[in-house]
């Protein structure tokens, strides 16, 4: 069965420091991976998806099929990046129909 | 557009009580789903629907029922509440377009449920 693992439950960095949130997955097919973010008092929302190869709010994530990883990175963290981050996997090989497998989540705190 | 609306925001139940969590979306999305969020467990899929009249089970369906009589509404029913169902519940909707798929899930604001 597919699985998404985020090994860090909590991650603390100082403002301006680089940050990397780890995500590993287990899936035998061609996965589609996403990062969702939940800021304080806001709804869970899509941050970025690997298929778009985009940079959102300075964050990037590269799919590494050899290491089965999809780590989220930002070179210079900002206080407003403090949030809960979820890595998610679509294993349907197409439309997920709203079914994603989520990791356990990482709470990122950026200190001033 | 209000997006995805969930009610109530908070609810306390006694063991054995039943209730319905409401979810409505005004974006004409085909797909709707229910997740529960538990510490250390992330979000887990309870049930999902690919259209009116069509529902299916997710990873943790036991103790929950759903129906989808309209495109807009996707209520989640707790048949006989148990303390293990204490959680935060999220409803989400999404859609696909011909020739491509859009995998962005739109989430509601959540319902915090406590079962005593």
XYZ file of C-alpha atoms in Angstrom:
228
model
C 0.000 0.000 0.000
C 1.129 3.539 -0.610
C 2.564 5.454 2.294
C 3.833 8.970 2.954
C 6.254 9.621 5.788
C 7.213 12.968 7.230
C 9.851 12.094 9.819
C 9.854 15.447 11.617
C 6.799 16.281 13.687
C 8.290 19.633 14.724
C 10.896 21.788 12.993
C 12.256 25.067 14.313
C 14.526 27.484 12.470
C 15.482 31.125 12.749
C 14.412 33.767 10.288
C 16.746 33.864 7.293
C 17.982 30.312 7.780
C 17.426 27.612 5.158
C 14.650 25.163 5.836
C 13.978 21.672 4.520
C 10.872 19.661 5.355
C 11.353 16.004 4.575
C 8.890 13.755 2.806
C 9.428 10.162 1.773
C 6.936 7.971 0.005
C 6.492 4.342 -0.855
C 4.699 3.598 -4.068
C 5.599 1.319 -6.929
C 4.077 3.337 -9.745
C 4.571 6.894 -10.968
C 3.502 9.084 -8.094
C 2.120 12.569 -8.104
C 3.133 14.512 -5.049
C 1.914 17.685 -3.404
C 2.627 19.912 -0.479
C -0.347 21.362 1.417
C -0.032 24.023 4.090
C -2.253 25.150 6.946
C -1.466 28.569 8.394
C -2.876 29.541 11.771
C -6.627 30.171 11.563
C -6.661 29.439 7.832
C -7.834 26.529 5.762
C -5.629 23.791 4.471
C -4.484 24.832 1.009
C -2.294 23.605 -1.802
C 1.234 24.995 -1.698
C 2.773 23.285 -4.703
C 2.719 20.121 -6.812
C 5.653 18.362 -8.359
C 4.122 18.144 -11.810
C 4.096 21.932 -12.110
C 7.749 22.283 -11.130
C 6.889 25.643 -9.630
C 8.198 27.838 -6.853
C 5.561 29.196 -4.513
C 6.381 31.713 -1.771
C 10.041 30.832 -2.304
C 9.459 27.126 -1.679
C 10.537 24.427 -4.115
C 10.298 20.657 -4.037
C 11.992 18.157 -6.305
C 10.769 14.655 -6.833
C 13.620 12.188 -6.399
C 12.381 8.824 -7.585
C 15.642 7.095 -6.688
C 15.370 8.134 -3.057
C 11.539 8.198 -3.149
C 11.581 11.656 -1.653
C 9.846 14.983 -2.202
C 11.493 17.349 0.261
C 10.257 20.931 0.552
C 12.972 23.579 0.635
C 13.324 27.294 1.092
C 16.687 29.061 1.193
C 15.657 31.850 3.583
C 12.799 31.158 5.998
C 10.403 33.920 7.000
C 8.266 34.190 10.132
C 5.122 33.979 7.999
C 6.202 30.503 6.879
C 5.290 29.162 10.309
C 2.533 26.625 9.684
C 1.623 22.952 9.484
C 2.879 21.336 6.289
C 1.533 18.120 4.801
C 3.062 16.054 2.035
C 0.462 14.172 -0.020
C 0.466 11.474 -2.692
C -1.902 10.635 -5.517
C -1.425 7.052 -6.628
C -4.278 6.920 -9.113
C -2.090 7.593 -12.140
C -4.478 10.342 -13.183
C -7.381 12.066 -11.535
C -7.338 11.347 -7.833
C -11.081 11.984 -7.392
C -10.180 13.791 -4.193
C -8.377 10.825 -2.691
C -4.924 11.667 -1.481
C -2.654 9.896 0.974
C -1.263 12.400 3.445
C 1.793 12.277 5.630
C 1.706 12.907 9.353
C 2.465 16.603 8.994
C 5.334 18.828 10.137
C 4.819 21.924 12.257
C 7.335 24.543 11.144
C 8.150 27.394 13.496
C 10.305 30.256 12.278
C 11.724 32.301 15.117
C 12.560 36.017 14.719
C -18.247 32.153 -3.792
C -18.176 30.762 -0.275
C -16.145 27.741 -1.409
C -16.519 24.739 0.915
C -18.688 25.369 3.956
C -18.710 23.057 6.962
C -21.072 23.168 9.911
C -20.882 23.063 12.849
C -17.394 24.332 13.717
C -17.440 22.672 17.123
C -19.483 19.829 18.560
C -19.468 17.808 21.766
C -21.268 14.474 21.811
C -21.858 11.774 24.354
C -20.918 8.204 23.514
C -23.705 6.587 21.524
C -25.206 9.777 20.173
C -25.585 10.294 16.451
C -25.091 13.426 14.428
C -24.462 14.742 10.940
C -21.590 16.967 9.896
C -22.666 19.175 7.036
C -20.563 20.038 3.995
C -21.596 22.163 1.040
C -19.680 23.588 -1.903
C -20.787 26.202 -4.414
C -18.100 25.631 -7.046
C -19.923 22.857 -8.943
C -17.080 20.454 -8.194
C -17.575 16.817 -9.124
C -15.498 15.282 -6.363
C -15.969 15.599 -2.625
C -14.262 13.854 0.240
C -14.125 13.661 4.015
C -10.892 13.444 5.998
C -10.174 13.246 9.689
C -7.090 14.878 11.194
C -5.493 13.297 14.244
C -2.171 14.204 15.906
C 0.637 12.078 14.554
C -1.645 10.483 11.972
C -2.032 13.273 9.446
C -5.203 13.363 7.375
C -6.956 10.091 6.678
C -9.681 9.620 4.097
C -13.055 8.508 5.458
C -15.350 8.527 2.410
C -15.376 10.175 -0.975
C -17.769 10.834 -3.851
C -17.156 11.234 -7.579
C -20.605 12.655 -8.272
C -24.190 12.804 -7.139
C -25.397 9.355 -6.148
C -21.899 7.822 -6.114
C -19.903 7.302 -2.929
C -17.135 4.971 -1.819
C -15.108 4.145 1.254
C -11.741 5.528 2.093
C -9.108 4.347 4.547
C -11.133 4.690 7.776
C -14.858 4.359 6.967
C -16.083 2.382 9.977
C -18.668 4.207 12.051
C -19.454 6.752 9.349
C -22.033 6.981 6.588
C -22.265 9.370 3.657
C -24.664 10.187 0.858
C -24.514 12.555 -2.103
C -27.979 13.444 -3.295
C -26.838 16.688 -4.939
C -23.581 17.980 -6.401
C -23.400 20.624 -3.684
C -23.890 18.619 -0.489
C -21.937 15.779 1.076
C -22.986 15.170 4.704
C -21.089 12.824 7.015
C -23.132 10.862 9.536
C -21.823 9.418 12.761
C -24.129 6.546 13.568
C -23.198 5.935 17.214
C -20.409 8.218 18.368
C -17.395 6.726 20.135
C -14.480 8.456 21.905
C -12.194 7.183 19.108
C -14.062 9.499 16.744
C -12.835 12.560 18.600
C -11.016 14.404 15.837
C -11.027 17.358 13.477
C -13.013 16.627 10.336
C -12.320 18.247 6.994
C -14.450 18.226 3.902
C -12.805 18.870 0.537
C -13.878 19.274 -3.070
C -12.044 19.121 -6.392
C -12.659 18.771 -10.114
C -11.083 17.637 -13.345
C -11.160 19.062 -16.848
C -11.235 17.156 -20.137
C -7.724 16.355 -21.233
C -6.182 17.307 -17.931
C -6.776 16.868 -14.291
C -6.746 19.503 -11.626
C -5.647 18.017 -8.365
C -6.111 21.038 -6.168
C -8.280 20.141 -3.207
C -10.389 22.938 -1.744
C -10.881 22.390 1.976
C -13.513 23.531 4.397
C -12.571 25.164 7.685
C -13.078 21.969 9.652
C -15.314 20.651 12.433
C -13.753 19.932 15.808
C -15.630 17.007 17.364
C -15.263 15.712 20.896
C -16.956 12.507 22.010
C -17.154 12.035 25.757
